[in-house]
Coordinates of N, CA and C in Angstrom, one line a residue:
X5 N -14.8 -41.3 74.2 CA -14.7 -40.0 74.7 C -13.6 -39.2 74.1
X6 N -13.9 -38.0 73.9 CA -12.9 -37.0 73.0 C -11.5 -37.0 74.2
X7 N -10.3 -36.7 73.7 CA -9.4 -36.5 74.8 C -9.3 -34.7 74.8
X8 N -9.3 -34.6 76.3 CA -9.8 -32.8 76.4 C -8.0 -32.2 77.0
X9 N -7.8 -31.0 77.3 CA -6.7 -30.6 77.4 C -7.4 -29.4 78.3
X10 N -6.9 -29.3 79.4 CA -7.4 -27.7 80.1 C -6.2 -26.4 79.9
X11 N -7.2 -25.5 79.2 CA -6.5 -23.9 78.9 C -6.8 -23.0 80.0
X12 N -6.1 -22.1 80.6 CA -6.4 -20.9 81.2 C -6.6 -19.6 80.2
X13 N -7.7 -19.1 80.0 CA -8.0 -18.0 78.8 C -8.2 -17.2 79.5
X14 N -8.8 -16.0 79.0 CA -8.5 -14.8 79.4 C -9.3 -14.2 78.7
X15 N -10.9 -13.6 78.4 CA -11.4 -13.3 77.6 C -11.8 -11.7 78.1
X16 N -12.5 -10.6 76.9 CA -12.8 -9.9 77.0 C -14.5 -9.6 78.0
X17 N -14.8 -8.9 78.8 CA -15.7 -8.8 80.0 C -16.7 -9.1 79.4
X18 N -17.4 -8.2 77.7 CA -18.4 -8.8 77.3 C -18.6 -10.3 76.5
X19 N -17.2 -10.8 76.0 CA -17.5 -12.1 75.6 C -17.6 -13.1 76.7
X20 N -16.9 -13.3 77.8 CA -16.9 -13.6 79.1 C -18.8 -13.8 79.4
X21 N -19.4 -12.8 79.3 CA -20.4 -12.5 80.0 C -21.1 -13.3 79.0
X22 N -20.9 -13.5 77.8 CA -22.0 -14.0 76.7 C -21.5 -15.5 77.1
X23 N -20.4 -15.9 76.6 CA -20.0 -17.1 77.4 C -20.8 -17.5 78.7
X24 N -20.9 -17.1 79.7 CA -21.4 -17.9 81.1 C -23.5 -17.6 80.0
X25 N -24.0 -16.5 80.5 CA -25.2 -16.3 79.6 C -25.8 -17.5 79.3
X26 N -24.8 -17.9 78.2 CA -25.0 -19.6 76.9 C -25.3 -20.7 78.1
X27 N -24.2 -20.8 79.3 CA -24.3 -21.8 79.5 C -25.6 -21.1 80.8
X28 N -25.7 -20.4 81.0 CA -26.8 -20.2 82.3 C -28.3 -20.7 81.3
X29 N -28.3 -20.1 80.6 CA -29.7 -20.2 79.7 C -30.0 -22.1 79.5
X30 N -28.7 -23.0 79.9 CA -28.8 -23.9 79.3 C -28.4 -24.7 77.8
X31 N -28.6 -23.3 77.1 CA -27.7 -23.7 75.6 C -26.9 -24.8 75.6
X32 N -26.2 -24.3 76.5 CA -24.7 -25.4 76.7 C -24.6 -25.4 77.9
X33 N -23.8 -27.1 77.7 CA -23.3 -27.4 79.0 C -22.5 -26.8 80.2
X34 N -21.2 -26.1 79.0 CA -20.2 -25.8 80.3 C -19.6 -25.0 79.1
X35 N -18.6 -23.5 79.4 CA -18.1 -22.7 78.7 C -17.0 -23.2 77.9
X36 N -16.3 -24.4 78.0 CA -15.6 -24.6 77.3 C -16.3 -25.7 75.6
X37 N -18.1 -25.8 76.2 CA -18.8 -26.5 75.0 C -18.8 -25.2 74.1
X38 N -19.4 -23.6 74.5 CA -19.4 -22.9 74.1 C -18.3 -22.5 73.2
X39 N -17.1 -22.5 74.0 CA -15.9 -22.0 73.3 C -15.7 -22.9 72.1
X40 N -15.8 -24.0 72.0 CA -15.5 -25.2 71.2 C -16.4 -24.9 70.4
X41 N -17.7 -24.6 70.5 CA -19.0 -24.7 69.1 C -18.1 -23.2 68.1
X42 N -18.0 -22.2 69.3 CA -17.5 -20.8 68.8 C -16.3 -21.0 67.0
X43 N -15.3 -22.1 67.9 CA -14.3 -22.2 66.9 C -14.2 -23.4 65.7
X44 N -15.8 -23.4 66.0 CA -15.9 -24.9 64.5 C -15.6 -24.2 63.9
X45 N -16.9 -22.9 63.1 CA -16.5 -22.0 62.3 C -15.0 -21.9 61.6
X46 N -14.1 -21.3 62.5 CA -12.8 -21.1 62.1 C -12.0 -21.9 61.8
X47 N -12.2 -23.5 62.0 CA -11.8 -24.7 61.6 C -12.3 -25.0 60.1
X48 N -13.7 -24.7 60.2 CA -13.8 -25.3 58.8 C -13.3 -24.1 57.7
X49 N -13.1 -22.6 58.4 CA -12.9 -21.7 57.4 C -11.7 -22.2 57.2
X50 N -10.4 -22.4 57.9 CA -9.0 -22.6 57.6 C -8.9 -24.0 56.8
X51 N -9.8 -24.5 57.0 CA -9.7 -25.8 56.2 C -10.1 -25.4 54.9
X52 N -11.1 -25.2 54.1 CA -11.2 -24.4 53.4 C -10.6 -23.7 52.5
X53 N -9.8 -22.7 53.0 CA -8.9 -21.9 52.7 C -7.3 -22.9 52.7
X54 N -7.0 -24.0 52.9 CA -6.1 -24.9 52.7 C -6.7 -26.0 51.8
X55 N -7.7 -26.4 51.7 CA -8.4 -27.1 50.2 C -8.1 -26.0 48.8
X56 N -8.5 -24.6 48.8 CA -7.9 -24.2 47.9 C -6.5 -23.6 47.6
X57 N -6.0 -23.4 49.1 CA -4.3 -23.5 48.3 C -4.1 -24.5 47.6
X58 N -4.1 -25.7 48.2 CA -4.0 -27.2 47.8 C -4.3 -27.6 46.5
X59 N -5.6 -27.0 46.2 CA -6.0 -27.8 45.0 C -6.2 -27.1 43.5
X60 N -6.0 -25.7 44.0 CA -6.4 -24.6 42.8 C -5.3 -23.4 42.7
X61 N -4.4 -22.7 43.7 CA -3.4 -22.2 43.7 C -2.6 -22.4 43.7
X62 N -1.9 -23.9 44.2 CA -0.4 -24.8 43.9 C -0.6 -25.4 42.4
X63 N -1.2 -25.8 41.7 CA -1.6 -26.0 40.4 C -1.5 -25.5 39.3
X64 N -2.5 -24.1 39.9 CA -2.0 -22.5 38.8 C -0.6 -22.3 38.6
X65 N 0.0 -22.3 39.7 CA 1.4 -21.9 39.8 C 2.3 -22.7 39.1
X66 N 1.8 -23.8 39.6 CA 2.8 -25.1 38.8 C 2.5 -24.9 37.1
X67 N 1.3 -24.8 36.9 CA 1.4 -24.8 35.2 C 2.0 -23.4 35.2
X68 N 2.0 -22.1 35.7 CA 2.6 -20.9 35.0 C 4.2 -21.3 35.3
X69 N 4.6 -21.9 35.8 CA 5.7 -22.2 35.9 C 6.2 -23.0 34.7
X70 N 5.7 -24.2 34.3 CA 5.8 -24.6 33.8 C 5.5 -24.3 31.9
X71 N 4.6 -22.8 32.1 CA 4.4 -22.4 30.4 C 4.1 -20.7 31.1
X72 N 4.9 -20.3 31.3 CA 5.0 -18.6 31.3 C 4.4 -18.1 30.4
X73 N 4.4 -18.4 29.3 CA 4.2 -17.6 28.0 C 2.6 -17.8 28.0
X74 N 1.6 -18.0 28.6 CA 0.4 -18.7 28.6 C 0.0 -17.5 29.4
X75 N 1.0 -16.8 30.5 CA 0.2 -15.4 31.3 C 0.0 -14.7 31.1
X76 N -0.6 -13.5 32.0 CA -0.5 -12.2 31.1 C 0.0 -11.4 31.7
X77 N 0.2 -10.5 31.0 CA 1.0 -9.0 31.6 C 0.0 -8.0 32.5
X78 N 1.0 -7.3 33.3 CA -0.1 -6.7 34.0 C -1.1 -5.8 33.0
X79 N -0.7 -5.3 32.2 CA -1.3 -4.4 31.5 C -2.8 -4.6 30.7
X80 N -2.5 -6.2 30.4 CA -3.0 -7.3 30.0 C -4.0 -7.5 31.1
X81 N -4.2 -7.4 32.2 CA -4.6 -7.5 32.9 C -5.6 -6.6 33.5
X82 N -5.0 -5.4 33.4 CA -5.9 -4.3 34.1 C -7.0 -3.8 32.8
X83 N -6.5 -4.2 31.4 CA -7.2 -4.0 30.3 C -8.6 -4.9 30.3
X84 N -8.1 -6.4 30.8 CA -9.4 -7.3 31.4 C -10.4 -6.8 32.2
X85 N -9.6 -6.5 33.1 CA -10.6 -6.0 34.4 C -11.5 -4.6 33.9
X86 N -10.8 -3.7 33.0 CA -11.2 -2.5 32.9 C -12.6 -3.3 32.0
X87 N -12.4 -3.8 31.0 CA -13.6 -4.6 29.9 C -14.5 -5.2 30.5
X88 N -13.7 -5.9 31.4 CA -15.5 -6.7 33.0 C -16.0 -5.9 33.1
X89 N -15.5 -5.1 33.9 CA -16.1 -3.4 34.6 C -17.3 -2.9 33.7
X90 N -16.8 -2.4 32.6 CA -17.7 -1.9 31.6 C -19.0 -2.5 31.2
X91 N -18.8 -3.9 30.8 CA -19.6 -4.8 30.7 C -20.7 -5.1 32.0
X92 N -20.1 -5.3 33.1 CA -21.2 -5.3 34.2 C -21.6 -3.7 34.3
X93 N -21.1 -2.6 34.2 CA -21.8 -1.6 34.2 C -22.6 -1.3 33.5
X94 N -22.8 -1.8 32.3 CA -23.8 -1.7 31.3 C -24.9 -2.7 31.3
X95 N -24.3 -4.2 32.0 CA -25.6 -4.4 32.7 C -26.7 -4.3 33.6
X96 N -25.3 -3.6 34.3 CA -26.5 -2.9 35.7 C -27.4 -1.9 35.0
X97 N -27.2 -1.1 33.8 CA -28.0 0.0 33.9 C -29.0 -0.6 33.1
X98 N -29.0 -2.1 32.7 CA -29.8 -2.4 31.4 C -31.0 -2.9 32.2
X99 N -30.8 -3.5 34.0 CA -31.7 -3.9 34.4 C -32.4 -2.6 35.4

């Protein structure tokens, strides 16, 4: 059995109402099943979003750190973006 913790919440009148709703219809057990299904989502997004700090922007950083001269300038940069741009706009019109 999971170990549970009781919150006192405070929700808005129509989430409130969608909340009891779920559990009247049966969907769910009891409003705090509801609440819990609600915040998988945002568990797995924050996880997620900490897999790629973790594994692809502490990394980047560490090698620009370690070879600066390998970046680009902003100029360098908005010259890139401006050449995508163009390029997908010329694809768009091609299809």
């Amino acid at each position: 059995m999971r170990a549970t913790r009781s919150l006192s919440i405070t929700l808005p009148v129509e989430i409130a109402d969608m909340v009891e709703a779920k559990v009247a219809s049966g969907e769910y057990a009891s409003e705090s099943d509801v609440i819990a299904e609600g915040l998988r989502p945002m568990a797995a997004h924050d996880a997620a979003i900490e897999r790629w700090l973790r594994d692809e922007v502490v990394p980047t950083l560490q090698e620009m750190d370690a070879h600066p001269e390998r970046g680009l300038t902003g100029d360098e940069v908005d010259r890139y973006l401006d050449e995508l741009a163009a390029k997908l706009g010329e694809q768009m019109t091609k299809e």
